XYZ file of N, CA, C and O in Angstrom:
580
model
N 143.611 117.971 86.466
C 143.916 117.013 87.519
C 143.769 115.575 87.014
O 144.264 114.657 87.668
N 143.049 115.323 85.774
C 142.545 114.223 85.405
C 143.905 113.590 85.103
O 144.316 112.455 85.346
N 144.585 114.807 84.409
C 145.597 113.902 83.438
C 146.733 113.669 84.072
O 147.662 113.617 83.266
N 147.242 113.416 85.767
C 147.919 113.013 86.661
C 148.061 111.750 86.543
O 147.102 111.005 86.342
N 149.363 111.319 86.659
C 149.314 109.567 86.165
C 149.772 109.820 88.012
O 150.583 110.588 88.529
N 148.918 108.885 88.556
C 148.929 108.154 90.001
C 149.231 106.877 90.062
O 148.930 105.941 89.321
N 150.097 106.960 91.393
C 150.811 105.261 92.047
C 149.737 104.080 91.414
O 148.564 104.442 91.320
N 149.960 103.169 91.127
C 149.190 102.189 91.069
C 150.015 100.947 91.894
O 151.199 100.715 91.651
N 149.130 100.078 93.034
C 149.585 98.564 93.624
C 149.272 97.775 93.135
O 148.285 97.796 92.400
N 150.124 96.572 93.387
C 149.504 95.413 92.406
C 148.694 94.697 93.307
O 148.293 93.599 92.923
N 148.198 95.302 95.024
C 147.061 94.991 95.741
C 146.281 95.512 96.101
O 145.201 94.921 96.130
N 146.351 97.049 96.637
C 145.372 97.752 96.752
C 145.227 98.400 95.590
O 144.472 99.339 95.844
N 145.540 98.434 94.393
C 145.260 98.839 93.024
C 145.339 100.171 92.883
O 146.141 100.578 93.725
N 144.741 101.403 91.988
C 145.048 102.594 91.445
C 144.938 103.692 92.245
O 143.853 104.174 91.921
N 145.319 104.235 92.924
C 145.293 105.498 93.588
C 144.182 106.573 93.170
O 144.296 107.098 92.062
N 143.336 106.853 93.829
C 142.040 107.588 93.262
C 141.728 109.102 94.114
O 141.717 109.251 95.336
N 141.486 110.137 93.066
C 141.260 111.355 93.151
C 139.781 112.034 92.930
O 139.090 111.698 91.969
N 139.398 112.892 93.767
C 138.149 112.793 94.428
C 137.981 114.334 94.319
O 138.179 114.915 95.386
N 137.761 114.869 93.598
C 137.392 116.645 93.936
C 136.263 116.507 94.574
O 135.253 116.043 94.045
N 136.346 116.958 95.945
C 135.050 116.817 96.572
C 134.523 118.041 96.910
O 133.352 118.092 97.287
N 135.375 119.303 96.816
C 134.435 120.433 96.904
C 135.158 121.601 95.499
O 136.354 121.749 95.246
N 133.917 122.307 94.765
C 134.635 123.146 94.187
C 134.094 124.714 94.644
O 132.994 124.871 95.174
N 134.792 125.556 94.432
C 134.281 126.910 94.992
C 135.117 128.227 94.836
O 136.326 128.292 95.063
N 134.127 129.535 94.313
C 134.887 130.818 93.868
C 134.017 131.538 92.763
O 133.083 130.998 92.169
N 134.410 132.703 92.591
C 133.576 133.697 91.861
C 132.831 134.790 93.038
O 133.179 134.779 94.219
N 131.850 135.640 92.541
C 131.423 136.615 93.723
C 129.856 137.015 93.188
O 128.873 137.575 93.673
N 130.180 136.463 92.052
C 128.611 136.913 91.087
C 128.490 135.767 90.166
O 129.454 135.085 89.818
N 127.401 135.600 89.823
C 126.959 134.397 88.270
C 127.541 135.660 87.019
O 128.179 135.210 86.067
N 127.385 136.611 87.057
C 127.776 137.724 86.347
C 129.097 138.354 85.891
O 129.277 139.091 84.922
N 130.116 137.842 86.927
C 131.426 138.745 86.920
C 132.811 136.948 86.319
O 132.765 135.757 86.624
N 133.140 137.226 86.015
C 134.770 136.128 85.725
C 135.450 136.048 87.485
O 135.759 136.913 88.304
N 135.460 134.773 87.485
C 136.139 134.640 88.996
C 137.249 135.135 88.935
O 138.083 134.801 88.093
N 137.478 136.257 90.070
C 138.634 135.869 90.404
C 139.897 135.457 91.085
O 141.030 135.913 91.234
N 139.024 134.093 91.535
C 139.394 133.396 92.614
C 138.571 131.963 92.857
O 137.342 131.997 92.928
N 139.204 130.863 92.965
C 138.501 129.756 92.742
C 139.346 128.335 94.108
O 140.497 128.427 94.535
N 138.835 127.755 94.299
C 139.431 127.140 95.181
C 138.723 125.688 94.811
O 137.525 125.599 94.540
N 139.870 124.274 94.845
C 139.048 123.159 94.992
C 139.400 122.332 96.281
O 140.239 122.826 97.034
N 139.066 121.613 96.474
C 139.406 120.340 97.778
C 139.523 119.094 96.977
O 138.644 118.690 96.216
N 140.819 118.431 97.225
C 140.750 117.526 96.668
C 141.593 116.119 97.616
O 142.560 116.212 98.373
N 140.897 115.023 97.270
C 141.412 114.102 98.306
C 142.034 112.831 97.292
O 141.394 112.124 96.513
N 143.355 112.810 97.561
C 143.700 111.442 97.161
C 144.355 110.193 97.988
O 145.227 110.176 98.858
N 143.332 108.804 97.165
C 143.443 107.453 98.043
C 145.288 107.419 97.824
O 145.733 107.391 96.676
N 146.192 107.426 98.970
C 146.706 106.570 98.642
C 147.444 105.187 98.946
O 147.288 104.502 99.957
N 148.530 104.839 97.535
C 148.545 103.448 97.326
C 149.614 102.825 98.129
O 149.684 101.634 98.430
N 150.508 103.843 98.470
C 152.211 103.730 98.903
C 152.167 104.908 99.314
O 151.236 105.703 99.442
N 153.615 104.985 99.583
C 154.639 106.256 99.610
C 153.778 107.109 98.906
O 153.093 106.797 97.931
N 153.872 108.539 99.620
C 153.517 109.788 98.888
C 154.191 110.617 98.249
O 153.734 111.650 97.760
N 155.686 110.136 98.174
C 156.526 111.054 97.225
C 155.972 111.186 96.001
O 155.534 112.264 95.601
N 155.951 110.129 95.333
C 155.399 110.118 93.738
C 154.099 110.998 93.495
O 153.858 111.466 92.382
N 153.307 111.191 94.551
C 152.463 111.762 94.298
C 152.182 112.855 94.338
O 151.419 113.516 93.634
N 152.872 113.143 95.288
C 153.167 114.315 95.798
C 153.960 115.430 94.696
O 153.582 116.563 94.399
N 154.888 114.867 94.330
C 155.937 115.428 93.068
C 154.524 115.530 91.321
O 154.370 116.453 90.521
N 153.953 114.423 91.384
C 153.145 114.693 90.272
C 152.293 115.851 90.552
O 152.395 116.774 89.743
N 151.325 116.027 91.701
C 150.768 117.387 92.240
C 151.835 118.578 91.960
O 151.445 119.538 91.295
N 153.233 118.547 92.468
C 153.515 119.605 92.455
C 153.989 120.245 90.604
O 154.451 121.337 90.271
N 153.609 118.983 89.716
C 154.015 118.993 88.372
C 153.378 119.673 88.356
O 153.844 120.800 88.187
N 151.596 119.538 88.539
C 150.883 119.994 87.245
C 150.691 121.197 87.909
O 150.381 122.108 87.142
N 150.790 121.578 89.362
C 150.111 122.638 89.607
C 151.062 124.134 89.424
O 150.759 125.300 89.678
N 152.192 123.589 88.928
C 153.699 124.494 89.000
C 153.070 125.643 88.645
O 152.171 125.394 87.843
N 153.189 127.086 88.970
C 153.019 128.456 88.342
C 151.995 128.684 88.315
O 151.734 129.887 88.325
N 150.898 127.766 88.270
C 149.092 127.978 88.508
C 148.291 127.631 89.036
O 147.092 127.604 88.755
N 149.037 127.187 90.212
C 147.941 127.128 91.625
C 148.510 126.778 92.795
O 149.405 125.933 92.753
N 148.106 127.358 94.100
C 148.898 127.109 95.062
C 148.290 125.688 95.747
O 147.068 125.582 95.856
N 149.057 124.748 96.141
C 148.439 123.792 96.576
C 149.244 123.343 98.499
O 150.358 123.442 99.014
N 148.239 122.987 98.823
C 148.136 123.028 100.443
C 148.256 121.818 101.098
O 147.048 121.676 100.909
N 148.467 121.130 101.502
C 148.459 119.880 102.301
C 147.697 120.110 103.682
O 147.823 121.029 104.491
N 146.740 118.821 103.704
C 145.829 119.541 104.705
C 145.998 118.669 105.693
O 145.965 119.098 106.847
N 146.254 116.993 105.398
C 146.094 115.620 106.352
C 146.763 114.530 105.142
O 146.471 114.403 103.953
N 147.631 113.924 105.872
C 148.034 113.011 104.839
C 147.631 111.521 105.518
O 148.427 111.223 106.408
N 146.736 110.672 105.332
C 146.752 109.389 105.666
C 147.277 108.652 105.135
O 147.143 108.807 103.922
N 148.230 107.350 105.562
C 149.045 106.983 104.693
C 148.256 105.327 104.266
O 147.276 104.807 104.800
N 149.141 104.796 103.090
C 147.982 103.800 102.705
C 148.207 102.507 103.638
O 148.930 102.517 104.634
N 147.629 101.613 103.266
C 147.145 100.575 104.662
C 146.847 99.725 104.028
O 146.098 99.780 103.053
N 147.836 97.985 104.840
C 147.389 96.857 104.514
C 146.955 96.413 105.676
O 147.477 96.977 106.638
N 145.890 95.294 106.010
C 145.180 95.451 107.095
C 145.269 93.666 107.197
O 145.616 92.897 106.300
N 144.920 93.398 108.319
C 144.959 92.205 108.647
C 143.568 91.056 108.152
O 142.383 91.378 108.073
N 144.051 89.944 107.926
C 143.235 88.652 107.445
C 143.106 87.400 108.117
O 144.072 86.766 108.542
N 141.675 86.971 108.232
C 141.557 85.995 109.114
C 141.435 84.933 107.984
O 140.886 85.225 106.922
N 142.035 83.498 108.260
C 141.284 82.355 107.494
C 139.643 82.028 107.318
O 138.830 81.874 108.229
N 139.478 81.988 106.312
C 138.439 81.335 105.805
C 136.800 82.921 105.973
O 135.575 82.809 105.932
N 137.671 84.081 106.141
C 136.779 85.114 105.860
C 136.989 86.132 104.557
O 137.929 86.926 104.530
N 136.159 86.039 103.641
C 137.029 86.942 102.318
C 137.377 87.863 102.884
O 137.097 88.139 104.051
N 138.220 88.645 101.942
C 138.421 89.912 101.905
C 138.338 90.850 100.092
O 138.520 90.657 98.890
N 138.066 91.539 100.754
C 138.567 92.821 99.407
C 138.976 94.131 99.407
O 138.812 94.781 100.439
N 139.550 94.714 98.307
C 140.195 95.715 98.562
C 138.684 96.942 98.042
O 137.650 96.803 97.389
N 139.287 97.965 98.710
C 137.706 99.178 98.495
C 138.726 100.473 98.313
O 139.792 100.668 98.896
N 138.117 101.231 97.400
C 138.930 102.741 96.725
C 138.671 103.541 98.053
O 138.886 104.726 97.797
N 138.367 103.412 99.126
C 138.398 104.199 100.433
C 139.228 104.716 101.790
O 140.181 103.976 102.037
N 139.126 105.422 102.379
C 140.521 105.683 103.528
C 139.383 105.345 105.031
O 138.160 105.412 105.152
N 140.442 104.993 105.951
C 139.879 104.796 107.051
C 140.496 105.854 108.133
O 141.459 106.443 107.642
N 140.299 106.125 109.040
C 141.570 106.295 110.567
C 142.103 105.405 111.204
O 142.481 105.615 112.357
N 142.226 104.440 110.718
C 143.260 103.205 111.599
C 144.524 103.649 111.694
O 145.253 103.359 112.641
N 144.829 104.296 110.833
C 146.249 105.028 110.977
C 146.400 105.715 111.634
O 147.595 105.851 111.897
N 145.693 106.409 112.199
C 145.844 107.444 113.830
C 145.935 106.630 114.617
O 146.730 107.083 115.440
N 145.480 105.218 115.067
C 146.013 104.725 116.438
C 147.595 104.305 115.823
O 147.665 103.079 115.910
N 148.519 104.701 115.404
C 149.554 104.124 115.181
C 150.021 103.005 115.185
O 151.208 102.792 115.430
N 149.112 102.039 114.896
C 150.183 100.291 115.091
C 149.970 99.668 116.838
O 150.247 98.525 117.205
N 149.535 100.538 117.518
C 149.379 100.666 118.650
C 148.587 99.748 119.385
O 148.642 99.543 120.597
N 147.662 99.079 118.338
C 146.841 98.081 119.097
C 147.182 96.627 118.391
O 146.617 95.548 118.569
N 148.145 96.913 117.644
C 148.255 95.871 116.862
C 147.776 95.676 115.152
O 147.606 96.599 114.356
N 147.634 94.295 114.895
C 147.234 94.189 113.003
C 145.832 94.952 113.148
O 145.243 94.906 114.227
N 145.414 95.502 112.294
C 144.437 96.240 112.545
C 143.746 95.471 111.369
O 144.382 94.896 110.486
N 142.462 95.516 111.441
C 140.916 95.013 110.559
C 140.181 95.787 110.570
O 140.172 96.648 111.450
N 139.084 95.731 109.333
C 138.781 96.396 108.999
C 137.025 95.193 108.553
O 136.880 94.223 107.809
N 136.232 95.815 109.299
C 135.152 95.261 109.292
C 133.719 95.296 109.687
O 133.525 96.032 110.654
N 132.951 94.870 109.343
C 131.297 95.702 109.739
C 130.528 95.336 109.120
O 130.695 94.900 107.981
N 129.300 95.432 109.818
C 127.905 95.298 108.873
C 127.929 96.868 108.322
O 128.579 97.906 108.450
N 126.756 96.320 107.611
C 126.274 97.856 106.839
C 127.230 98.434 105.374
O 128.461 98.445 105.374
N 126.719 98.705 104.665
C 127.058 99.767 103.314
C 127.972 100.638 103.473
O 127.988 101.238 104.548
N 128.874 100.914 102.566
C 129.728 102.038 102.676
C 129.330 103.047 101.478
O 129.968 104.067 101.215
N 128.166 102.601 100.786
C 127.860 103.261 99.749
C 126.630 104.126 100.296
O 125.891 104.747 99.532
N 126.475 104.111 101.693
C 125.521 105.021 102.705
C 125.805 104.926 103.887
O 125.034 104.756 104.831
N 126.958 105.033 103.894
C 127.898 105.330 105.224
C 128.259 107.237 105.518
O 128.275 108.076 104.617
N 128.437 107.432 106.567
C 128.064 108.843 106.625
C 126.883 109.684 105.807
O 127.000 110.892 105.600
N 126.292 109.288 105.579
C 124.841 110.214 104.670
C 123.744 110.151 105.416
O 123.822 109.533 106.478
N 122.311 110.860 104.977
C 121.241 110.373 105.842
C 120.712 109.065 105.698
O 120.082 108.339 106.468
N 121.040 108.957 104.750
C 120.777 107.067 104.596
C 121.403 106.238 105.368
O 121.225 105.035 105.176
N 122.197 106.639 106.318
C 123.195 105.366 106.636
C 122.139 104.798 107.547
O 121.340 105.484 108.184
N 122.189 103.797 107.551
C 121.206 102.755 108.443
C 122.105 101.177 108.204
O 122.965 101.060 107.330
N 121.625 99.804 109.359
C 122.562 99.092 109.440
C 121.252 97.960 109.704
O 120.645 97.730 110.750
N 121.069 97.328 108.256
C 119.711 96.005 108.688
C 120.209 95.158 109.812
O 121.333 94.730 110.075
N 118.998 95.033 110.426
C 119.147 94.223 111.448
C 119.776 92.665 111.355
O 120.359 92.160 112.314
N 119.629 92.141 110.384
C 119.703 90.518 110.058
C 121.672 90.700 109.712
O 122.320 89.717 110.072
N 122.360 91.686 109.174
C 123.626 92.178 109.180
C 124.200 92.459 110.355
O 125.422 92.317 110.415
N 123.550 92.867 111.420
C 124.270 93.211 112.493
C 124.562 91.383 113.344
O 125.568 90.908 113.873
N 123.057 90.762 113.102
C 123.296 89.236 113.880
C 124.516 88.394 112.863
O 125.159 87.362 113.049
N 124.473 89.245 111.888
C 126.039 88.364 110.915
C 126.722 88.499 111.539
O 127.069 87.583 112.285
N 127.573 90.323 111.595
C 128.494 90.758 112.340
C 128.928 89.714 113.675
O 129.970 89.067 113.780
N 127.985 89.768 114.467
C 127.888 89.183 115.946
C 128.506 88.226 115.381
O 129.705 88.419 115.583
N 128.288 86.925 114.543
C 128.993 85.985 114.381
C 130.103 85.830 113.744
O 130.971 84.962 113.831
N 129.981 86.915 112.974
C 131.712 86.664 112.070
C 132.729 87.516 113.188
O 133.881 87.143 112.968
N 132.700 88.447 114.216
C 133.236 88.929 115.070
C 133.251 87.082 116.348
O 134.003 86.503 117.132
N 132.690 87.023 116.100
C 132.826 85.644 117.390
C 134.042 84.671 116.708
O 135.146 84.449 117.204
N 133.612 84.259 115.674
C 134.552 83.534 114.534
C 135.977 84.244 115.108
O 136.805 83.819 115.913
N 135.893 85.727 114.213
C 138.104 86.314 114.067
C 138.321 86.222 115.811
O 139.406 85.811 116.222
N 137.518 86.518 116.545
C 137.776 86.372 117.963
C 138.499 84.548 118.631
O 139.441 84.435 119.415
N 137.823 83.563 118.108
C 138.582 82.665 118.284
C 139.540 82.004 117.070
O 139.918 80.836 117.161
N 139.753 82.510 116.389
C 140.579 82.472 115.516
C 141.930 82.843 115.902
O 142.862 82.040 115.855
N 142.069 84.262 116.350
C 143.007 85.041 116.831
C 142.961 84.635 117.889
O 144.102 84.808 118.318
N 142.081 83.952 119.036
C 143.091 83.515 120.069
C 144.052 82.422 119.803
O 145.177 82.570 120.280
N 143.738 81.062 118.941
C 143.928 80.483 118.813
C 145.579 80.578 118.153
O 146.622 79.973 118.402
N 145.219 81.598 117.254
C 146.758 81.707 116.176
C 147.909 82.819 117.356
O 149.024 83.201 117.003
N 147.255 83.156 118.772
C 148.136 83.731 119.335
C 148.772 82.914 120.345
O 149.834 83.240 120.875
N 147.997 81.627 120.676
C 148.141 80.613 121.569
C 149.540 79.693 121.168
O 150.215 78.933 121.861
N 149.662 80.110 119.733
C 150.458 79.067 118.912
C 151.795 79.447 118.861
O 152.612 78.754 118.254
């Protein structure tokens, strides 16, 4: 799987592959025979390309499944708040466009986001409060216009 050449953007950058579960065999003792992985890829664009490289390598030796396709995502920017791009997927794409430019923002770690660690310091959340007050009159302002 390594040796898959994936989409690369020249903004959200390289398309990234994630074996996140592996599993198969019946004994520590016996040769599997039967093995299964899960695998999730970020992506950058369009999923044809990627899709067609999956179906390269896996041709004749492995059946491969499509389970959820999220598609990739440019997200909206306020003046004078950075931004950056992160190797991660969100669900903004399930509300369909539906509420509008969508953002992407928060206190707290994503490097202990869903785990038992996830926790959200307090002195980050009184940021939040203010940088949410900030895009709030920002965006009225740039809708007023």
């Amino acid at each position: 799987m390594r040796q898959i050449e994936l989409p690369v953007d020249a903004t959200l950058g390289p398309s990234t592959l994630n074996i996140g579960t592996l599993a198969g065999g019946r004994a520590p003792n016996i040769i599997a025979d039967e093995a299964r992985a899960d695998i999730m890829i970020r992506l950058v664009g369009d999923s044809t390309a990627t899709k067609a490289a999956l179906a390269r390598a896996a041709e004749g030796r492995v059946e491969l499944r499509e389970v959820i396709e999220i598609p990739a995502l440019r997200l909206g920017e306020v003046d004078n708040i950075p931004t950056t791009v992160v190797a991660f997927t969100t669900d903004i794409p399930a509300f369909g466009g539906r509420w509008g430019t969508p953002f992407l923002i928060g206190p707290g770690s994503i490097h202990v986001a869903h785990t038992l660690e996830e926790r959200v310091p307090k002195s980050q959340i009184l940021e939040a409060v203010e940088l949410y007050q900030r895009m709030v009159r920002h965006l009225c302002k740039r809708e007023s216009k």
